């Protein structure tokens, strides 16, 4: 039996998705995730930095440049090739899961929500 990588949490998934267009700092990641989810997902600061730390340990993101803005360091994060692969695998996994549920709903005569 082959071992699969664990699924990403929703926050991790959208953090990685936010970095598809290039490096972003924390606040930029939060705003990009809100934008792509039409405001449905709001990532709290504690959740963001905890998730970024785990994603960095997994090799999915890497910290990049830092700049000082209003006396505070602003670190930019970049998606790695492994992170892109994890994002692609998770998107495929979710698509397959949704197809199974939607197919069963059609078979049962129920309209999907």
Coordinates of N, CA, C and O in Angstrom, one line a residue:
X1 N 0.9 -1.2 0.0 CA 0.0 0.0 0.0 C 0.9 1.2 0.0 O 1.8 1.3 0.8
X2 N 0.6 2.2 -0.9 CA 1.4 3.4 -0.9 C 0.8 4.4 0.1 O -0.4 4.5 0.3
X3 N 1.7 5.2 0.7 CA 1.3 6.2 1.7 C 1.1 7.5 0.9 O 1.9 8.0 0.2
X4 N -0.1 8.1 1.1 CA -0.4 9.4 0.5 C -0.1 10.5 1.5 O -0.2 10.3 2.7
X5 N 0.2 11.7 0.9 CA 0.4 12.8 1.8 C -1.0 13.2 2.4 O -2.0 13.1 1.7
X6 N -1.0 13.7 3.6 CA -2.2 14.1 4.2 C -2.9 15.3 3.5 O -2.2 16.0 2.8
X7 N -4.2 15.3 3.6 CA -5.0 16.4 2.9 C -4.6 17.7 3.6 O -4.2 17.8 4.8
X8 N -4.7 18.7 2.8 CA -4.5 20.1 3.3 C -5.7 20.6 4.0 O -6.8 20.2 3.6
X9 N -5.6 21.4 5.1 CA -6.8 22.0 5.7 C -7.3 23.1 4.7 O -6.5 23.4 3.7
X10 N -8.4 23.5 4.9 CA -9.0 24.6 4.0 C -8.1 25.8 4.0 O -7.8 26.4 2.9
X11 N -7.7 26.2 5.2 CA -6.8 27.4 5.3 C -5.5 27.2 4.5 O -5.1 28.0 3.7
X12 N -4.9 26.0 4.7 CA -3.6 25.7 4.0 C -3.8 25.7 2.5 O -3.0 26.2 1.8
X13 N -4.9 25.1 2.0 CA -5.2 25.0 0.6 C -5.3 26.4 0.0 O -4.7 26.7 -1.0
X14 N -6.0 27.3 0.7 CA -6.2 28.7 0.1 C -5.0 29.6 0.3 O -4.7 30.5 -0.4
X15 N -4.2 29.3 1.3 CA -2.9 30.0 1.5 C -2.0 29.6 0.3 O -1.4 30.5 -0.4
X16 N -1.9 28.3 0.0 CA -1.1 27.9 -1.2 C -1.7 28.5 -2.5 O -0.9 29.0 -3.3
X17 N -3.0 28.5 -2.6 CA -3.6 29.0 -3.8 C -3.3 30.5 -3.9 O -3.1 31.1 -5.1
X18 N -3.3 31.2 -2.8 CA -3.0 32.7 -2.8 C -1.6 33.0 -3.4 O -1.4 34.0 -4.0
X19 N -0.7 32.0 -3.2 CA 0.7 32.2 -3.7 C 0.9 31.8 -5.1 O 2.1 31.9 -5.6
X20 N -0.1 31.3 -5.8 CA 0.1 30.9 -7.2 C 0.6 32.0 -8.1 O 1.3 31.8 -9.0
X21 N 0.1 33.3 -7.8 CA 0.5 34.4 -8.7 C 1.8 35.0 -8.3 O 2.3 36.0 -8.9
X22 N 2.5 34.5 -7.2 CA 3.8 35.1 -6.8 C 3.8 35.3 -5.3 O 2.8 35.1 -4.6
X23 N 5.0 35.7 -4.8 CA 5.2 35.9 -3.4 C 4.3 37.0 -2.8 O 3.9 38.0 -3.5
X24 N 3.8 36.7 -1.6 CA 3.0 37.6 -0.8 C 3.4 37.7 0.6 O 3.9 36.7 1.1
X25 N 3.1 38.8 1.3 CA 3.3 38.8 2.7 C 2.0 38.4 3.4 O 1.0 38.2 2.7
X26 N 2.1 38.2 4.7 CA 0.9 37.7 5.5 C -0.4 38.4 5.2 O -1.4 37.7 4.9
X27 N -0.4 39.7 5.3 CA -1.7 40.4 5.0 C -2.2 40.2 3.6 O -3.3 40.0 3.3
X28 N -1.2 40.2 2.6 CA -1.6 39.9 1.2 C -2.2 38.5 1.0 O -3.1 38.4 0.2
X29 N -1.6 37.6 1.8 CA -2.2 36.2 1.7 C -3.6 36.2 2.2 O -4.5 35.6 1.6
X30 N -3.8 36.8 3.4 CA -5.2 36.9 4.0 C -6.2 37.5 3.0 O -7.3 36.9 2.7
X31 N -5.8 38.6 2.4 CA -6.7 39.3 1.5 C -6.9 38.5 0.2 O -8.0 38.5 -0.3
X32 N -5.9 37.9 -0.3 CA -6.1 37.0 -1.5 C -7.0 35.9 -1.3 O -7.8 35.5 -2.1
X33 N -6.8 35.2 -0.1 CA -7.7 34.1 0.2 C -9.2 34.6 0.4 O -10.1 33.9 -0.1
X34 N -9.4 35.7 1.0 CA -10.7 36.3 1.1 C -11.3 36.5 -0.3 O -12.5 36.2 -0.6
X35 N -10.5 37.1 -1.2 CA -10.9 37.4 -2.5 C -11.3 36.2 -3.3 O -12.4 36.2 -3.9
X36 N -10.5 35.2 -3.3 CA -10.8 34.0 -4.2 C -12.0 33.2 -3.6 O -12.6 32.4 -4.3
X37 N -12.3 33.4 -2.3 CA -13.4 32.7 -1.7 C -14.6 33.6 -1.6 O -15.6 33.2 -0.9
X38 N -14.6 34.7 -2.3 CA -15.7 35.7 -2.2 C -16.0 36.0 -0.7 O -17.2 36.2 -0.3
X39 N -15.0 36.1 0.1 CA -15.2 36.5 1.5 C -15.6 35.4 2.4 O -15.8 35.6 3.6
X40 N -15.8 34.2 1.9 CA -16.3 33.1 2.7 C -15.2 32.6 3.7 O -15.5 32.3 4.9
X41 N -14.0 32.7 3.3 CA -12.9 32.3 4.2 C -12.1 33.5 4.7 O -11.6 34.3 3.9
X42 N -12.1 33.7 6.0 CA -11.3 34.7 6.6 C -10.3 34.1 7.6 O -10.7 33.5 8.6
X43 N -9.0 34.2 7.2 CA -8.0 33.5 7.9 C -7.5 34.5 9.0 O -7.0 35.6 8.8
X44 N -7.6 34.0 10.3 CA -7.1 34.8 11.4 C -5.6 34.8 11.4 O -5.0 33.8 10.9
X45 N -5.0 35.8 12.0 CA -3.5 36.0 12.0 C -2.9 34.7 12.6 O -1.9 34.2 12.1
X46 N -3.4 34.3 13.8 CA -2.8 33.1 14.4 C -2.9 31.9 13.6 O -1.9 31.1 13.5
X47 N -4.0 31.7 12.9 CA -4.2 30.6 12.0 C -3.2 30.7 10.8 O -2.5 29.7 10.4
X48 N -3.0 31.9 10.3 CA -2.2 32.1 9.1 C -0.7 31.7 9.4 O -0.1 30.9 8.7
X49 N -0.2 32.3 10.5 CA 1.2 32.1 10.8 C 1.5 30.6 11.3 O 2.6 30.1 10.9
X50 N 0.5 30.0 11.9 CA 0.7 28.6 12.3 C 0.7 27.7 11.0 O 1.5 26.8 10.9
X51 N -0.2 28.0 10.1 CA -0.3 27.3 8.9 C 0.9 27.5 8.0 O 1.5 26.6 7.4
X52 N 1.4 28.7 7.9 CA 2.6 29.0 7.2 C 3.8 28.3 7.7 O 4.6 27.7 7.0
X53 N 3.9 28.2 9.0 CA 5.0 27.4 9.7 C 4.9 26.0 9.3 O 5.9 25.4 8.9
X54 N 3.7 25.4 9.4 CA 3.6 24.0 9.0 C 3.9 23.8 7.5 O 4.5 22.8 7.1
X55 N 3.4 24.7 6.7 CA 3.7 24.6 5.2 C 5.1 24.7 4.9 O 5.7 24.0 4.0
X56 N 5.8 25.6 5.7 CA 7.3 25.7 5.5 C 8.0 24.5 5.9 O 8.9 24.0 5.2
X57 N 7.6 23.9 7.0 CA 8.2 22.6 7.4 C 8.0 21.5 6.4 O 8.9 20.6 6.2
X58 N 6.9 21.5 5.8 CA 6.5 20.5 4.8 C 7.3 20.8 3.4 O 7.2 19.9 2.6
X59 N 7.9 21.9 3.3 CA 8.6 22.3 2.1 C 7.6 22.8 1.0 O 8.0 22.9 -0.2
X60 N 6.4 23.3 1.4 CA 5.5 23.8 0.4 C 5.6 25.3 0.2 O 5.1 25.8 -0.8
X61 N 6.1 26.0 1.2 CA 6.4 27.4 1.0 C 7.8 27.7 1.5 O 8.3 26.9 2.3
X62 N 8.3 28.8 1.1 CA 9.6 29.2 1.6 C 9.5 30.7 1.8 O 8.9 31.4 1.0
X63 N 10.1 31.2 2.9 CA 10.2 32.6 3.1 C 11.1 33.2 2.1 O 12.2 32.6 1.8
X64 N 10.8 34.4 1.7 CA 11.6 35.1 0.7 C 12.1 36.4 1.3 O 12.6 36.5 2.4
X65 N 12.0 37.4 0.5 CA 12.5 38.8 0.9 C 11.7 39.3 2.1 O 10.6 38.9 2.3
X66 N 12.4 40.2 2.8 CA 11.8 40.9 3.9 C 12.0 42.4 3.6 O 13.0 42.8 3.1
X67 N 11.0 43.2 4.0 CA 11.2 44.6 4.0 C 10.6 45.2 5.2 O 9.8 44.6 5.9
X68 N 11.0 46.4 5.6 CA 10.6 47.1 6.8 C 9.5 48.1 6.3 O 9.8 48.9 5.4
X69 N 8.3 48.0 6.9 CA 7.2 48.9 6.6 C 6.7 49.4 7.9 O 6.3 48.6 8.8
X70 N 6.7 50.7 8.0 CA 6.3 51.4 9.3 C 7.0 50.8 10.5 O 6.4 50.5 11.5
X71 N 8.3 50.5 10.3 CA 9.1 50.0 11.4 C 8.9 48.5 11.7 O 9.5 48.0 12.7
X72 N 8.1 47.8 10.9 CA 7.9 46.4 11.2 C 8.4 45.6 10.0 O 8.2 46.0 8.8
X73 N 8.9 44.4 10.3 CA 9.4 43.5 9.2 C 8.2 42.9 8.5 O 7.2 42.4 9.1
X74 N 8.2 42.9 7.2 CA 7.2 42.2 6.4 C 7.9 41.1 5.6 O 8.7 41.4 4.7
X75 N 7.6 39.9 5.9 CA 8.2 38.8 5.2 C 7.3 38.3 4.1 O 6.1 38.1 4.3
X76 N 7.9 38.0 3.0 CA 7.2 37.5 1.8 C 7.4 36.0 1.7 O 8.5 35.5 2.0
X77 N 6.3 35.2 1.4 CA 6.4 33.8 1.2 C 6.2 33.4 -0.2 O 5.4 34.1 -1.0
X78 N 6.8 32.4 -0.6 CA 6.8 31.9 -2.0 C 6.4 30.4 -2.1 O 6.8 29.6 -1.2
X79 N 5.5 30.1 -3.0 CA 5.1 28.7 -3.2 C 6.3 27.9 -3.9 O 6.9 28.4 -4.8
X80 N 6.6 26.7 -3.3 CA 7.7 25.9 -3.9 C 7.0 24.9 -4.9 O 5.8 24.8 -5.0
X81 N 7.9 24.2 -5.7 CA 7.4 23.2 -6.6 C 6.6 22.1 -5.8 O 5.6 21.7 -6.3
X82 N 7.1 21.7 -4.7 CA 6.4 20.7 -3.9 C 5.1 21.3 -3.4 O 4.1 20.5 -3.3
X83 N 5.0 22.5 -3.1 CA 3.8 23.2 -2.7 C 2.8 23.2 -3.8 O 1.6 22.9 -3.6
X84 N 3.3 23.5 -5.0 CA 2.4 23.5 -6.2 C 1.8 22.1 -6.4 O 0.7 21.9 -6.7
X85 N 2.7 21.1 -6.3 CA 2.2 19.7 -6.4 C 1.2 19.3 -5.4 O 0.2 18.7 -5.7
X86 N 1.4 19.7 -4.1 CA 0.4 19.4 -3.1 C -0.9 20.1 -3.4 O -2.0 19.5 -3.2
X87 N -0.8 21.3 -3.9 CA -2.1 22.1 -4.2 C -2.8 21.4 -5.3 O -4.0 21.2 -5.3
X88 N -2.1 21.0 -6.4 CA -2.7 20.3 -7.5 C -3.3 18.9 -7.0 O -4.4 18.6 -7.5
X89 N -2.6 18.2 -6.2 CA -3.1 16.9 -5.7 C -4.4 17.1 -4.9 O -5.4 16.4 -5.0
X90 N -4.4 18.1 -4.1 CA -5.6 18.4 -3.2 C -6.7 18.9 -4.1 O -7.9 18.5 -3.8
X91 N -6.5 19.7 -5.1 CA -7.6 20.1 -6.0 C -8.2 18.9 -6.7 O -9.4 18.8 -6.8
X92 N -7.3 18.0 -7.1 CA -7.8 16.8 -7.8 C -8.6 15.9 -6.8 O -9.7 15.4 -7.2
X93 N -8.1 15.7 -5.6 CA -8.8 14.9 -4.6 C -10.2 15.5 -4.3 O -11.2 14.8 -4.3
X94 N -10.3 16.8 -4.2 CA -11.6 17.5 -3.9 C -12.5 17.3 -5.1 O -13.7 17.1 -4.9
X95 N -12.0 17.5 -6.3 CA -12.8 17.3 -7.5 C -13.4 15.9 -7.6 O -14.6 15.7 -7.9
X96 N -12.5 14.9 -7.3 CA -13.0 13.5 -7.3 C -14.0 13.2 -6.2 O -15.0 12.6 -6.5
X97 N -13.8 13.8 -5.1 CA -14.8 13.6 -4.0 C -16.1 14.3 -4.3 O -17.2 13.7 -4.1
X98 N -16.1 15.5 -4.9 CA -17.3 16.2 -5.3 C -18.0 15.4 -6.4 O -19.3 15.3 -6.3
X99 N -17.3 14.8 -7.3 CA -17.9 14.1 -8.4 C -18.7 12.8 -7.8 O -19.8 12.5 -8.3
X100 N -18.1 12.2 -6.9 CA -18.7 11.0 -6.2 C -20.0 11.4 -5.6 O -21.1 10.8 -5.8
X101 N -20.0 12.5 -4.8 CA -21.2 12.9 -4.1 C -22.3 13.4 -5.1 O -23.4 13.0 -5.0
X102 N -21.9 14.2 -6.1 CA -22.8 14.7 -7.0 C -23.4 13.6 -7.9 O -24.6 13.6 -8.2
X103 N -22.6 12.6 -8.2 CA -23.1 11.4 -9.0 C -24.1 10.7 -8.1 O -25.2 10.2 -8.7
X104 N -23.8 10.5 -6.9 CA -24.8 9.7 -6.0 C -26.1 10.5 -5.8 O -27.2 10.0 -5.8
X105 N -26.0 11.9 -5.8 CA -27.2 12.7 -5.6 C -28.0 12.6 -6.9 O -29.3 12.5 -6.8
X106 N -27.4 12.6 -8.0 CA -28.2 12.4 -9.3 C -28.9 11.0 -9.3 O -30.0 10.9 -9.8
X107 N -28.1 10.0 -8.9 CA -28.7 8.7 -8.9 C -29.9 8.5 -8.0 O -30.8 7.8 -8.3
X108 N -29.8 9.3 -6.9 CA -30.9 9.2 -5.9 C -32.0 10.2 -6.3 O -33.1 10.2 -5.6
X109 N -31.8 10.9 -7.4 CA -32.9 11.8 -7.8 C -32.9 13.1 -7.1 O -33.9 13.9 -7.2
X110 N -31.9 13.4 -6.3 CA -31.9 14.6 -5.5 C -31.1 15.7 -6.4 O -30.1 15.3 -7.0
X111 N -31.5 16.9 -6.3 CA -30.8 18.0 -6.9 C -29.7 18.4 -6.0 O -29.9 18.6 -4.8
X112 N -28.5 18.6 -6.6 CA -27.4 19.0 -5.7 C -27.6 20.5 -5.3 O -28.2 21.3 -6.0
X113 N -27.1 20.8 -4.1 CA -27.3 22.2 -3.6 C -26.4 23.2 -4.3 O -25.4 22.9 -4.8

